[in-house]
Amino acid sequence: MAMGQFVSPGLQQPEGRDAAQAAVDSINAAGGINGKQIDLIICNDKRDPNQAAQCARDAVSQNVVAVISASINFSDQVLPVLQRADIAYLKAAPTGPDEYSNDDSFPLTGGTLSDAGSAGIAMRTEGCVKPATIASPATSSQFVGKAYGWGYQSAGGAPIDINLTVPLNSPDYAPTIASLESQGIDCVGVAFAPTDMLNMGKVISQTSSTIKVFSIIGISPEEVTSAYAKDGVALTIGSAYPPLADTTFTGLDEFRTDLAAKNVPVNGVSIQGYLGFEVFQTVAAAMTGPITAESFKQALEGSTAVQVLGLEPIDFSKELPVQGYNRVFNPNAYLLQVRDGKVVVAGPPVDTTPVFSFIKP
C-alpha cells in the first residue's frame, strides 16, 4: 500500500501517489519480483487522522505486505494498527516521534534531524566562528533551528546562543541582516519557508553582505537555490539526496526515467513516493518462499546493505544507539552547494550520528 496525503483540502501532492504508481509499473514491466507482479493499493489519508487510521485498518484487512508512506503526518494513528499485524512501515524521511522509535518503522533516512544536523556540521567545518540561527515562530521551524545548533556542537563548536525568531512573510529582512552583521555573525542557519528564504537571500545580495547561509532542502527547493546562485549568495544545504534534477548523479537516472514516462514531476514529494518501492523490490527479490507481511519484515530486519538509486547502503539490522531515535538506520546526509549557478554535491555524505546525542527535549 502507498499511503499519504495525496489530495486534500489546502494541500495537493498527487506526485507522491503518481511516483508510487510509476515505481510499481516499472518493476512489473521488468518482470515483477521473482516473476510475480506487485499489486498496488493506494490510500489517500486526506490530511485527516481518522482517515489515516482507516487506511491502516484497510492495510490489515487486505493483507498488504508493507506500507510505503509518501507523506503521512499521522503516524501515531497508523503505526499502532500496523504493528499489531506485523506490517513494515517504510517512509523516506521520519517526522513523528514514533517513526523514530516504533519497531515496525523503517525510515530510509534520518529525516529533518540529519538534514539540518549536517548543515550545522558544515557551519563548523566551513569555519564559521560566530554562527546564528533564524526561524519563524512555528514549532517545526524552531526545531530545525535547534538542529542546526546540535550539528554545530557535534562537530566541536560551542552552543549557538544567537537564535532569532522572525515572523513569517516579513515585509523586510534588511533589519534582521543588519542586526546580524552588527553582532559579527558570519554564518546563519535559516529555517524559513521558501518565500521567506528567497526574500532574505535578495536582501543579503543587495546589501553585499558576506554572511553565509545554511539551509535544508525541504525549505530550499530548486527555485530558491537557483535564485541564490543568480544573486551570488553563499548557500550550503543539508539534504538526504543529491540534487534530484542533477543528471551527473547517474544513480537517480532510473527515478527520473520512470517519472518522465508518466509525466510525474521530479521533486521532494515524488522521491518519497518512489523510494520505498525500490527498497521493497530489493529486499523482496532476495527472499525465498511466500512473501507475507511477517516474512518481509523479518527479511527487512536482516538486510545489511540495501542500496537503491545510488544512495548510501542502508543497514536495517543496526539501530542507532540513541534512545527515542533508535530506528534511524541511515544517518547520512549530503551537503549541497550553489556553484556556477548550479546546485552540486559538495563532497561525500556526512555521518550525522553524533548529532542525535546532542538532541534536547
mmCIF file of C-alpha atoms in Angstrom:
data_model
loop_
_atom_site.group_PDB
_atom_site.id
_atom_site.type_symbol
_atom_site.label_atom_id
_atom_site.label_comp_id
_atom_site.label_asym_id
_atom_site.label_seq_id
_atom_site.Cartn_x
_atom_site.Cartn_y
_atom_site.Cartn_z
ATOM 1 C CA MET A 1 0.000 0.000 0.000
ATOM 2 C CA ALA A 2 1.103 3.530 -0.830
ATOM 3 C CA MET A 3 -0.339 5.849 1.789
ATOM 4 C CA GLY A 4 -0.168 9.627 2.048
ATOM 5 C CA GLN A 5 -1.927 12.983 1.928
ATOM 6 C CA PHE A 6 -2.071 12.953 -1.862
ATOM 7 C CA VAL A 7 -5.146 15.109 -2.451
ATOM 8 C CA SER A 8 -6.700 17.051 0.396
ATOM 9 C CA PRO A 9 -8.184 20.451 1.226
ATOM 10 C CA GLY A 10 -5.403 23.018 1.175
ATOM 11 C CA LEU A 11 -2.691 20.599 0.026
ATOM 12 C CA GLN A 12 -2.256 18.873 -3.324
ATOM 13 C CA GLN A 13 0.600 16.336 -3.558
ATOM 14 C CA PRO A 14 -0.575 13.883 -6.239
ATOM 15 C CA GLU A 15 3.017 13.354 -7.409
ATOM 16 C CA GLY A 16 3.633 11.206 -4.308
ATOM 17 C CA ARG A 17 0.845 8.862 -5.419
ATOM 18 C CA ASP A 18 1.841 9.028 -9.090
ATOM 19 C CA ALA A 19 5.503 8.318 -8.316
ATOM 20 C CA ALA A 20 4.490 5.242 -6.320
ATOM 21 C CA GLN A 21 2.464 4.014 -9.291
ATOM 22 C CA ALA A 22 5.372 4.764 -11.655
ATOM 23 C CA ALA A 23 7.738 2.725 -9.474
ATOM 24 C CA VAL A 24 5.391 -0.266 -9.376
ATOM 25 C CA ASP A 25 4.655 -0.072 -13.110
ATOM 26 C CA SER A 26 8.385 -0.091 -13.846
ATOM 27 C CA ILE A 27 9.021 -3.087 -11.575
ATOM 28 C CA ASN A 28 6.096 -5.032 -13.028
ATOM 29 C CA ALA A 29 7.097 -4.220 -16.618
ATOM 30 C CA ALA A 30 10.532 -5.702 -15.892
ATOM 31 C CA GLY A 31 9.011 -8.979 -14.721
ATOM 32 C CA GLY A 32 7.931 -8.083 -11.209
ATOM 33 C CA ILE A 33 9.577 -9.669 -8.192
ATOM 34 C CA ASN A 34 10.733 -13.217 -8.827
ATOM 35 C CA GLY A 35 8.147 -13.499 -11.563
ATOM 36 C CA LYS A 36 5.244 -12.142 -9.532
ATOM 37 C CA GLN A 37 3.548 -8.805 -10.135
ATOM 38 C CA ILE A 38 3.123 -6.213 -7.386
ATOM 39 C CA ASP A 39 -0.492 -5.389 -6.604
ATOM 40 C CA LEU A 40 -0.529 -1.731 -5.553
ATOM 41 C CA ILE A 41 -3.222 -0.332 -3.262
ATOM 42 C CA ILE A 42 -3.308 3.452 -2.895
ATOM 43 C CA CYS A 43 -4.890 5.071 0.152
ATOM 44 C CA ASN A 44 -5.276 8.837 0.409
ATOM 45 C CA ASP A 45 -5.448 9.924 4.061
ATOM 46 C CA LYS A 46 -6.740 13.392 3.035
ATOM 47 C CA ARG A 47 -4.740 15.015 5.886
ATOM 48 C CA ASP A 48 -7.269 13.519 8.288
ATOM 49 C CA PRO A 49 -6.090 11.428 11.272
ATOM 50 C CA ASN A 50 -9.277 9.358 11.209
ATOM 51 C CA GLN A 51 -8.826 8.597 7.528
ATOM 52 C CA ALA A 52 -5.156 7.720 8.146
ATOM 53 C CA ALA A 53 -6.237 5.216 10.795
ATOM 54 C CA GLN A 54 -8.780 3.789 8.360
ATOM 55 C CA CYS A 55 -6.049 3.377 5.723
ATOM 56 C CA ALA A 56 -4.042 1.385 8.266
ATOM 57 C CA ARG A 57 -7.033 -0.810 9.053
ATOM 58 C CA ASP A 58 -7.569 -1.353 5.329
ATOM 59 C CA ALA A 59 -3.936 -2.414 5.012
ATOM 60 C CA VAL A 60 -4.512 -5.058 7.666
ATOM 61 C CA SER A 61 -7.823 -6.312 6.260
ATOM 62 C CA GLN A 62 -6.389 -6.535 2.729
ATOM 63 C CA ASN A 63 -3.278 -8.411 3.903
ATOM 64 C CA VAL A 64 -0.750 -5.983 2.485
ATOM 65 C CA VAL A 65 2.904 -6.961 2.786
ATOM 66 C CA ALA A 66 4.169 -3.449 3.552
ATOM 67 C CA VAL A 67 3.003 0.150 3.750
ATOM 68 C CA ILE A 68 5.042 2.735 1.873
ATOM 69 C CA SER A 69 4.473 6.192 3.307
ATOM 70 C CA ALA A 70 4.779 9.043 0.848
ATOM 71 C CA SER A 71 3.798 11.867 3.201
ATOM 72 C CA ILE A 72 1.931 10.730 6.304
ATOM 73 C CA ASN A 73 1.574 13.214 9.166
ATOM 74 C CA PHE A 74 -0.450 10.901 11.398
ATOM 75 C CA SER A 75 1.905 8.022 12.037
ATOM 76 C CA ASP A 76 0.686 7.933 15.646
ATOM 77 C CA GLN A 77 -2.667 6.754 14.227
ATOM 78 C CA VAL A 78 -1.142 4.392 11.682
ATOM 79 C CA LEU A 79 1.780 2.611 13.345
ATOM 80 C CA PRO A 80 -0.090 1.041 16.291
ATOM 81 C CA VAL A 81 -2.529 -0.591 13.854
ATOM 82 C CA LEU A 82 0.219 -1.860 11.566
ATOM 83 C CA GLN A 83 2.302 -3.083 14.486
ATOM 84 C CA ARG A 84 -0.454 -5.410 15.685
ATOM 85 C CA ALA A 85 -0.416 -7.041 12.229
ATOM 86 C CA ASP A 86 3.408 -7.074 11.910
ATOM 87 C CA ILE A 87 3.312 -4.861 8.787
ATOM 88 C CA ALA A 88 6.515 -2.968 7.995
ATOM 89 C CA TYR A 89 6.157 0.791 7.517
ATOM 90 C CA LEU A 90 8.705 2.352 5.167
ATOM 91 C CA LYS A 91 8.997 6.115 4.960
ATOM 92 C CA ALA A 92 11.634 8.126 3.143
ATOM 93 C CA ALA A 93 12.006 10.702 5.915
ATOM 94 C CA PRO A 94 10.760 10.267 9.505
ATOM 95 C CA THR A 95 8.910 13.152 11.120
ATOM 96 C CA GLY A 96 6.817 11.941 14.052
ATOM 97 C CA PRO A 97 8.482 10.688 17.279
ATOM 98 C CA ASP A 98 7.068 7.187 16.821
ATOM 99 C CA GLU A 99 8.615 6.948 13.350
ATOM 100 C CA TYR A 100 11.979 7.314 15.062
ATOM 101 C CA SER A 101 11.250 4.635 17.679
ATOM 102 C CA ASN A 102 8.466 2.172 16.715
ATOM 103 C CA ASP A 103 9.705 -1.354 15.921
ATOM 104 C CA ASP A 104 7.615 -1.504 12.739
ATOM 105 C CA SER A 105 9.049 1.775 11.412
ATOM 106 C CA PHE A 106 11.835 1.519 8.835
ATOM 107 C CA PRO A 107 12.765 5.071 7.801
ATOM 108 C CA LEU A 108 15.094 5.329 4.819
ATOM 109 C CA THR A 109 16.885 8.490 6.000
ATOM 110 C CA GLY A 110 17.460 10.404 9.214
ATOM 111 C CA GLY A 111 14.850 12.968 8.204
ATOM 112 C CA THR A 112 14.993 16.630 9.152
ATOM 113 C CA LEU A 113 17.382 15.926 12.026
ATOM 114 C CA SER A 114 20.030 14.533 9.673
ATOM 115 C CA ASP A 115 19.461 17.231 7.045
ATOM 116 C CA ALA A 116 19.640 20.162 9.462
ATOM 117 C CA GLY A 117 22.318 18.448 11.546
ATOM 118 C CA SER A 118 24.559 18.067 8.502
ATOM 119 C CA ALA A 119 24.087 21.773 7.697
ATOM 120 C CA GLY A 120 25.106 22.561 11.271
ATOM 121 C CA ILE A 121 28.173 20.370 10.914
ATOM 122 C CA ALA A 122 29.013 22.248 7.715
ATOM 123 C CA MET A 123 28.849 25.542 9.628
ATOM 124 C CA ARG A 124 31.679 24.262 11.784
ATOM 125 C CA THR A 125 33.761 22.594 9.058
ATOM 126 C CA GLU A 126 33.473 25.645 6.796
ATOM 127 C CA GLY A 127 34.993 27.789 9.516
ATOM 128 C CA CYS A 128 32.015 29.671 10.899
ATOM 129 C CA VAL A 129 33.263 31.427 14.030
ATOM 130 C CA LYS A 130 30.122 33.220 15.154
ATOM 131 C CA PRO A 131 27.004 31.498 13.767
ATOM 132 C CA ALA A 132 23.353 32.262 14.401
ATOM 133 C CA THR A 133 20.004 30.739 13.505
ATOM 134 C CA ILE A 134 16.796 32.324 12.224
ATOM 135 C CA ALA A 135 13.418 30.617 12.487
ATOM 136 C CA SER A 136 9.766 31.505 12.306
ATOM 137 C CA PRO A 137 7.507 31.099 15.375
ATOM 138 C CA ALA A 138 6.236 27.746 14.013
ATOM 139 C CA THR A 139 7.231 24.733 16.126
ATOM 140 C CA SER A 140 8.658 22.864 13.138
ATOM 141 C CA SER A 141 10.781 25.864 12.172
ATOM 142 C CA GLN A 142 12.071 26.286 15.727
ATOM 143 C CA PHE A 143 13.023 22.591 15.748
ATOM 144 C CA VAL A 144 15.077 22.974 12.555
ATOM 145 C CA GLY A 145 16.830 25.975 14.102
ATOM 146 C CA LYS A 146 17.773 23.875 17.132
ATOM 147 C CA ALA A 147 19.015 21.053 14.899
ATOM 148 C CA TYR A 148 21.487 23.417 13.220
ATOM 149 C CA GLY A 149 22.877 24.121 16.672
ATOM 150 C CA TRP A 150 23.094 20.424 17.578
ATOM 151 C CA GLY A 151 25.025 19.787 14.370
ATOM 152 C CA TYR A 152 27.420 22.646 15.067
ATOM 153 C CA GLN A 153 28.046 21.342 18.598
ATOM 154 C CA SER A 154 28.531 17.756 17.419
ATOM 155 C CA ALA A 155 31.382 18.996 15.217
ATOM 156 C CA GLY A 156 33.109 20.624 18.184
ATOM 157 C CA GLY A 157 31.516 24.056 18.171
ATOM 158 C CA ALA A 158 30.087 25.928 21.141
ATOM 159 C CA PRO A 159 26.309 26.169 21.597
ATOM 160 C CA ILE A 160 24.804 28.740 19.232
ATOM 161 C CA ASP A 161 23.486 31.482 21.507
ATOM 162 C CA ILE A 162 22.093 33.889 18.901
ATOM 163 C CA ASN A 163 18.778 32.435 17.743
ATOM 164 C CA LEU A 164 16.372 34.902 16.181
ATOM 165 C CA THR A 165 12.650 34.394 15.704
ATOM 166 C CA VAL A 166 11.219 36.357 12.785
ATOM 167 C CA PRO A 167 7.522 36.382 11.767
ATOM 168 C CA LEU A 168 6.575 34.623 8.555
ATOM 169 C CA ASN A 169 6.135 36.788 5.467
ATOM 170 C CA SER A 170 8.174 39.594 6.934
ATOM 171 C CA PRO A 171 7.940 42.607 4.601
ATOM 172 C CA ASP A 172 11.625 43.472 5.028
ATOM 173 C CA TYR A 173 14.584 41.354 6.144
ATOM 174 C CA ALA A 174 17.057 44.233 5.939
ATOM 175 C CA PRO A 175 16.830 45.000 9.697
ATOM 176 C CA THR A 176 17.436 41.331 10.503
ATOM 177 C CA ILE A 177 20.538 41.138 8.310
ATOM 178 C CA ALA A 178 21.803 44.468 9.666
ATOM 179 C CA SER A 179 21.360 43.189 13.223
ATOM 180 C CA LEU A 180 23.321 40.015 12.454
ATOM 181 C CA GLU A 181 26.152 41.949 10.858
ATOM 182 C CA SER A 182 26.344 44.388 13.762
ATOM 183 C CA GLN A 183 26.902 41.388 16.057
ATOM 184 C CA GLY A 184 29.679 39.981 13.868
ATOM 185 C CA ILE A 185 27.675 36.980 12.645
ATOM 186 C CA ASP A 186 29.452 35.230 9.782
ATOM 187 C CA CYS A 187 27.051 32.328 9.144
ATOM 188 C CA VAL A 188 23.333 31.780 9.658
ATOM 189 C CA GLY A 189 21.206 28.635 9.662
ATOM 190 C CA VAL A 190 17.837 29.572 8.184
ATOM 191 C CA ALA A 191 14.650 27.648 8.989
ATOM 192 C CA PHE A 192 12.236 29.546 6.762
ATOM 193 C CA ALA A 193 9.611 28.649 4.207
ATOM 194 C CA PRO A 194 10.705 29.058 0.542
ATOM 195 C CA THR A 195 9.224 32.536 0.030
ATOM 196 C CA ASP A 196 10.938 33.909 3.115
ATOM 197 C CA MET A 197 14.200 32.181 2.149
ATOM 198 C CA LEU A 198 14.013 33.864 -1.223
ATOM 199 C CA ASN A 199 13.273 37.317 0.171
ATOM 200 C CA MET A 200 16.079 37.101 2.727
ATOM 201 C CA GLY A 201 18.553 35.988 0.067
ATOM 202 C CA LYS A 202 17.714 39.025 -2.027
ATOM 203 C CA VAL A 203 18.454 41.304 0.922
ATOM 204 C CA ILE A 204 21.819 39.635 1.523
ATOM 205 C CA SER A 205 22.675 40.097 -2.141
ATOM 206 C CA GLN A 206 21.523 43.715 -2.322
ATOM 207 C CA THR A 207 23.416 44.720 0.804
ATOM 208 C CA SER A 208 26.587 42.920 -0.346
ATOM 209 C CA SER A 209 26.602 41.027 2.931
ATOM 210 C CA THR A 210 29.243 38.300 3.344
ATOM 211 C CA ILE A 211 27.080 36.201 5.658
ATOM 212 C CA LYS A 212 26.979 32.553 4.566
ATOM 213 C CA VAL A 213 23.552 30.890 4.536
ATOM 214 C CA PHE A 214 22.879 27.299 5.592
ATOM 215 C CA SER A 215 19.574 25.553 4.984
ATOM 216 C CA ILE A 216 17.892 22.202 4.315
ATOM 217 C CA ILE A 217 16.488 21.024 1.004
ATOM 218 C CA GLY A 218 12.905 20.959 2.265
ATOM 219 C CA ILE A 219 12.957 24.727 2.663
ATOM 220 C CA SER A 220 15.309 25.411 -0.255
ATOM 221 C CA PRO A 221 13.635 23.974 -3.368
ATOM 222 C CA GLU A 222 15.110 24.376 -6.820
ATOM 223 C CA GLU A 223 13.561 27.784 -7.480
ATOM 224 C CA VAL A 224 15.112 29.165 -4.285
ATOM 225 C CA THR A 225 18.572 27.685 -4.777
ATOM 226 C CA SER A 226 18.697 28.901 -8.375
ATOM 227 C CA ALA A 227 17.811 32.403 -7.208
ATOM 228 C CA TYR A 228 20.599 32.292 -4.616
ATOM 229 C CA ALA A 229 23.004 31.207 -7.345
ATOM 230 C CA LYS A 230 21.913 34.112 -9.518
ATOM 231 C CA ASP A 231 22.356 36.588 -6.681
ATOM 232 C CA GLY A 232 25.752 35.218 -5.656
ATOM 233 C CA VAL A 233 24.827 34.379 -2.055
ATOM 234 C CA ALA A 234 26.898 31.621 -0.412
ATOM 235 C CA LEU A 235 24.459 28.789 0.296
ATOM 236 C CA THR A 236 25.068 25.312 1.739
ATOM 237 C CA ILE A 237 22.206 22.816 2.014
ATOM 238 C CA GLY A 238 21.801 19.647 4.054
ATOM 239 C CA SER A 239 19.833 17.019 2.141
ATOM 240 C CA ALA A 240 19.004 13.306 2.268
ATOM 241 C CA TYR A 241 19.507 13.174 -1.506
ATOM 242 C CA PRO A 242 21.743 14.662 -4.186
ATOM 243 C CA PRO A 243 20.055 17.297 -6.384
ATOM 244 C CA LEU A 244 17.192 15.331 -7.938
ATOM 245 C CA ALA A 245 17.499 17.027 -11.328
ATOM 246 C CA ASP A 246 21.302 16.693 -11.496
ATOM 247 C CA THR A 247 21.912 14.332 -14.416
ATOM 248 C CA THR A 248 25.590 13.991 -13.465
ATOM 249 C CA PHE A 249 24.446 11.885 -10.494
ATOM 250 C CA THR A 250 23.642 8.780 -12.522
ATOM 251 C CA GLY A 251 22.231 6.868 -9.551
ATOM 252 C CA LEU A 252 18.972 8.786 -9.967
ATOM 253 C CA ASP A 253 18.620 8.048 -13.690
ATOM 254 C CA GLU A 254 16.084 5.264 -13.109
ATOM 255 C CA PHE A 255 13.973 7.504 -10.878
ATOM 256 C CA ARG A 256 13.972 10.325 -13.411
ATOM 257 C CA THR A 257 13.260 7.977 -16.335
ATOM 258 C CA ASP A 258 10.338 6.234 -14.647
ATOM 259 C CA LEU A 259 8.761 9.541 -13.644
ATOM 260 C CA ALA A 260 9.264 11.063 -17.087
ATOM 261 C CA ALA A 261 7.418 8.101 -18.624
ATOM 262 C CA LYS A 262 4.366 9.000 -16.519
ATOM 263 C CA ASN A 263 4.787 12.802 -16.698
ATOM 264 C CA VAL A 264 5.325 12.971 -12.932
ATOM 265 C CA PRO A 265 7.269 15.987 -11.575
ATOM 266 C CA VAL A 266 10.717 15.277 -10.124
ATOM 267 C CA ASN A 267 10.733 16.811 -6.645
ATOM 268 C CA GLY A 268 10.929 16.070 -2.926
ATOM 269 C CA VAL A 269 7.392 14.666 -2.802
ATOM 270 C CA SER A 270 7.806 12.281 -5.726
ATOM 271 C CA ILE A 271 11.097 10.847 -4.410
ATOM 272 C CA GLN A 272 9.311 9.991 -1.165
ATOM 273 C CA GLY A 273 6.567 8.194 -3.025
ATOM 274 C CA TYR A 274 9.079 6.294 -5.161
ATOM 275 C CA LEU A 275 11.951 5.334 -2.892
ATOM 276 C CA GLY A 276 10.168 2.890 -0.593
ATOM 277 C CA PHE A 277 9.222 0.661 -3.534
ATOM 278 C CA GLU A 278 12.853 0.438 -4.588
ATOM 279 C CA VAL A 279 13.681 -0.811 -1.088
ATOM 280 C CA PHE A 280 10.726 -3.206 -1.202
ATOM 281 C CA GLN A 281 11.864 -4.640 -4.532
ATOM 282 C CA THR A 282 15.482 -5.061 -3.400
ATOM 283 C CA VAL A 283 14.587 -6.875 -0.190
ATOM 284 C CA ALA A 284 11.714 -8.989 -1.562
ATOM 285 C CA ALA A 285 13.724 -10.142 -4.596
ATOM 286 C CA ALA A 286 16.271 -11.761 -2.273
ATOM 287 C CA MET A 287 13.602 -13.708 -0.368
ATOM 288 C CA THR A 288 12.667 -17.346 -0.848
ATOM 289 C CA GLY A 289 9.264 -18.781 -0.049
ATOM 290 C CA PRO A 290 5.997 -16.877 0.402
ATOM 291 C CA ILE A 291 6.233 -13.102 0.780
ATOM 292 C CA THR A 292 3.939 -12.122 3.632
ATOM 293 C CA ALA A 293 3.936 -9.165 5.998
ATOM 294 C CA GLU A 294 5.688 -11.240 8.645
ATOM 295 C CA SER A 295 8.300 -12.788 6.324
ATOM 296 C CA PHE A 296 9.015 -9.464 4.598
ATOM 297 C CA LYS A 297 9.514 -7.653 7.875
ATOM 298 C CA GLN A 298 11.864 -10.403 9.038
ATOM 299 C CA ALA A 299 13.850 -10.168 5.796
ATOM 300 C CA LEU A 300 13.986 -6.374 6.095
ATOM 301 C CA GLU A 301 15.327 -6.603 9.644
ATOM 302 C CA GLY A 302 18.130 -8.857 8.407
ATOM 303 C CA SER A 303 19.090 -6.712 5.397
ATOM 304 C CA THR A 304 22.506 -5.172 5.987
ATOM 305 C CA ALA A 305 23.265 -3.309 2.761
ATOM 306 C CA VAL A 306 20.166 -2.178 0.877
ATOM 307 C CA GLN A 307 21.354 0.169 -1.850
ATOM 308 C CA VAL A 308 18.890 1.986 -4.083
ATOM 309 C CA LEU A 309 19.266 4.727 -6.679
ATOM 310 C CA GLY A 310 22.986 5.054 -6.000
ATOM 311 C CA LEU A 311 22.415 6.338 -2.448
ATOM 312 C CA GLU A 312 24.329 5.142 0.588
ATOM 313 C CA PRO A 313 23.624 1.479 1.561
ATOM 314 C CA ILE A 314 21.171 1.094 4.449
ATOM 315 C CA ASP A 315 21.780 -1.454 7.218
ATOM 316 C CA PHE A 316 18.337 -2.266 8.629
ATOM 317 C CA SER A 317 19.839 -4.707 11.125
ATOM 318 C CA LYS A 318 21.676 -1.997 13.046
ATOM 319 C CA GLU A 319 19.763 0.526 15.141
ATOM 320 C CA LEU A 320 21.098 3.900 16.245
ATOM 321 C CA PRO A 321 22.211 3.696 19.902
ATOM 322 C CA VAL A 322 20.231 6.782 20.933
ATOM 323 C CA GLN A 323 17.052 6.403 22.973
ATOM 324 C CA GLY A 324 13.990 7.662 21.144
ATOM 325 C CA TYR A 325 15.830 7.720 17.810
ATOM 326 C CA ASN A 326 16.876 4.089 17.612
ATOM 327 C CA ARG A 327 15.060 3.459 14.322
ATOM 328 C CA VAL A 328 17.452 5.641 12.367
ATOM 329 C CA PHE A 329 19.267 3.235 10.038
ATOM 330 C CA ASN A 330 20.710 5.755 7.595
ATOM 331 C CA PRO A 331 22.129 8.845 9.340
ATOM 332 C CA ASN A 332 23.984 10.001 6.224
ATOM 333 C CA ALA A 333 23.164 13.299 4.555
ATOM 334 C CA TYR A 334 24.552 15.103 1.539
ATOM 335 C CA LEU A 335 25.886 18.634 1.611
ATOM 336 C CA LEU A 336 24.910 20.622 -1.459
ATOM 337 C CA GLN A 337 26.301 23.969 -2.542
ATOM 338 C CA VAL A 338 25.475 26.517 -5.198
ATOM 339 C CA ARG A 339 28.395 26.753 -7.622
ATOM 340 C CA ASP A 340 28.469 28.405 -11.032
ATOM 341 C CA GLY A 341 24.719 28.771 -10.981
ATOM 342 C CA LYS A 342 24.041 25.114 -10.204
ATOM 343 C CA VAL A 343 23.306 23.049 -7.098
ATOM 344 C CA VAL A 344 26.024 20.391 -6.764
ATOM 345 C CA VAL A 345 27.120 17.787 -4.228
ATOM 346 C CA ALA A 346 29.889 19.338 -2.131
ATOM 347 C CA GLY A 347 31.518 16.064 -1.093
ATOM 348 C CA PRO A 348 30.901 12.600 0.332
ATOM 349 C CA PRO A 349 27.863 12.077 2.582
ATOM 350 C CA VAL A 350 28.158 13.283 6.172
ATOM 351 C CA ASP A 351 27.506 10.821 9.012
ATOM 352 C CA THR A 352 25.179 12.695 11.359
ATOM 353 C CA THR A 353 25.133 10.022 14.088
ATOM 354 C CA PRO A 354 26.825 12.359 16.625
ATOM 355 C CA VAL A 355 24.060 14.960 16.143
ATOM 356 C CA PHE A 356 21.429 12.738 17.743
ATOM 357 C CA SER A 357 23.386 12.611 21.013
ATOM 358 C CA PHE A 358 23.009 16.381 21.377
ATOM 359 C CA ILE A 359 19.220 16.437 20.988
ATOM 360 C CA LYS A 360 17.486 18.064 23.921
ATOM 361 C CA PRO A 361 13.723 17.971 24.548
#
